[in-house]
Amino acid sequence: MTEWTMLCWQGSPEDAAAALRSLGWHAPGEDPADAVDPRIGGFIPAAGEAPQTFDGVAYVAVAAQGEVPLPPGLTPAGPQLFRALLGGF
């Protein structure tokens, strides 16, 4: 059985996009990444979609197997806040 963890982060739109890119995500209008980090099972927002931003704060998440360090410039977003704003998978 595969164990997945939902990692919810918040920060500036630039830091959020950089963090997701480092794991294999791509923004609208960008070419797809060469390879998605093998620990990652999915992204919020999905690859090719822009992060949701509220009052200048972007909220992003990844479903991951194993440990993924907190990316620079981001802080954990409480799962209840994240689900209230964006839902989940």
Short mmCIF file of C-alpha atoms in Angstrom, two decimals:
data_model
loop_
_atom_site.label_atom_id
_atom_site.label_comp_id
_atom_site.label_asym_id
_atom_site.label_seq_id
_atom_site.Cartn_x
_atom_site.Cartn_y
_atom_site.Cartn_z
CA MET A 1 0.00 0.00 0.00
CA THR A 2 1.24 3.49 -0.84
CA GLU A 3 1.28 6.11 1.91
CA TRP A 4 0.62 9.64 0.68
CA THR A 5 0.94 12.86 2.64
CA MET A 6 -0.65 16.15 1.59
CA LEU A 7 1.82 18.99 2.07
CA CYS A 8 0.09 22.39 2.09
CA TRP A 9 2.23 25.52 1.77
CA GLN A 10 1.69 29.26 1.54
CA GLY A 11 3.87 32.16 0.51
CA SER A 12 4.47 34.67 -2.24
CA PRO A 13 3.28 33.62 -5.70
CA GLU A 14 6.90 33.65 -6.92
CA ASP A 15 8.17 31.42 -4.09
CA ALA A 16 5.20 29.06 -4.45
CA ALA A 17 5.75 28.66 -8.20
CA ALA A 18 9.51 28.14 -7.71
CA ALA A 19 8.85 25.45 -5.10
CA LEU A 20 6.44 23.57 -7.36
CA ARG A 21 8.77 23.90 -10.37
CA SER A 22 11.56 22.27 -8.34
CA LEU A 23 9.31 19.21 -8.03
CA GLY A 24 8.31 18.99 -11.71
CA TRP A 25 5.28 21.27 -12.02
CA HIS A 26 4.98 23.92 -14.75
CA ALA A 27 3.05 27.19 -14.93
CA PRO A 28 0.63 28.22 -17.69
CA GLY A 29 2.47 28.87 -20.94
CA GLU A 30 5.60 27.00 -19.82
CA ASP A 31 6.85 23.77 -21.33
CA PRO A 32 6.17 20.70 -19.18
CA ALA A 33 8.98 19.69 -16.86
CA ASP A 34 11.33 17.00 -18.07
CA ALA A 35 10.53 14.78 -15.10
CA VAL A 36 8.35 15.01 -12.04
CA ASP A 37 10.07 14.22 -8.75
CA PRO A 38 9.27 10.51 -8.14
CA ARG A 39 8.02 11.28 -4.61
CA ILE A 40 5.19 13.46 -6.00
CA GLY A 41 1.77 12.09 -6.90
CA GLY A 42 0.00 15.35 -7.70
CA PHE A 43 -0.06 19.11 -7.41
CA ILE A 44 -2.54 21.80 -6.41
CA PRO A 45 -2.71 23.65 -8.69
CA ALA A 46 -2.38 21.03 -11.42
CA ALA A 47 0.56 21.42 -13.79
CA GLY A 48 -0.25 24.11 -16.34
CA GLU A 49 -2.52 26.04 -13.95
CA ALA A 50 -1.64 29.12 -11.89
CA PRO A 51 -1.54 28.99 -8.08
CA GLN A 52 -4.58 30.45 -6.32
CA THR A 53 -3.71 33.71 -4.60
CA PHE A 54 -5.68 35.48 -1.88
CA ASP A 55 -4.54 38.90 -0.63
CA GLY A 56 -1.12 38.35 -2.21
CA VAL A 57 -0.57 34.92 -0.63
CA ALA A 58 -0.39 31.84 -2.87
CA TYR A 59 -1.60 28.48 -1.59
CA VAL A 60 -0.14 25.32 -3.11
CA ALA A 61 0.07 21.65 -2.20
CA VAL A 62 1.67 18.42 -3.23
CA ALA A 63 0.72 14.83 -2.53
CA ALA A 64 4.00 13.17 -1.64
CA GLN A 65 5.50 9.87 -0.60
CA GLY A 66 8.38 10.35 1.77
CA GLU A 67 9.82 13.53 3.10
CA VAL A 68 9.85 16.76 1.11
CA PRO A 69 11.62 19.62 2.89
CA LEU A 70 9.79 22.91 3.32
CA PRO A 71 10.77 25.02 0.29
CA PRO A 72 12.52 28.37 0.82
CA GLY A 73 10.15 31.30 1.27
CA LEU A 74 7.12 29.14 2.12
CA THR A 75 5.44 28.28 5.38
CA PRO A 76 3.07 25.43 6.16
CA ALA A 77 -0.57 26.20 5.45
CA GLY A 78 -2.91 24.60 7.91
CA PRO A 79 -4.88 21.83 6.22
CA GLN A 80 -8.21 23.22 7.41
CA LEU A 81 -7.46 26.67 5.95
CA PHE A 82 -6.19 25.08 2.75
CA ARG A 83 -9.28 22.90 2.30
CA ALA A 84 -11.58 25.85 3.05
CA LEU A 85 -9.88 27.96 0.36
CA LEU A 86 -9.11 25.38 -2.33
CA GLY A 87 -10.49 21.96 -1.53
CA GLY A 88 -8.19 18.97 -1.84
CA PHE A 89 -7.58 15.56 -3.33
#
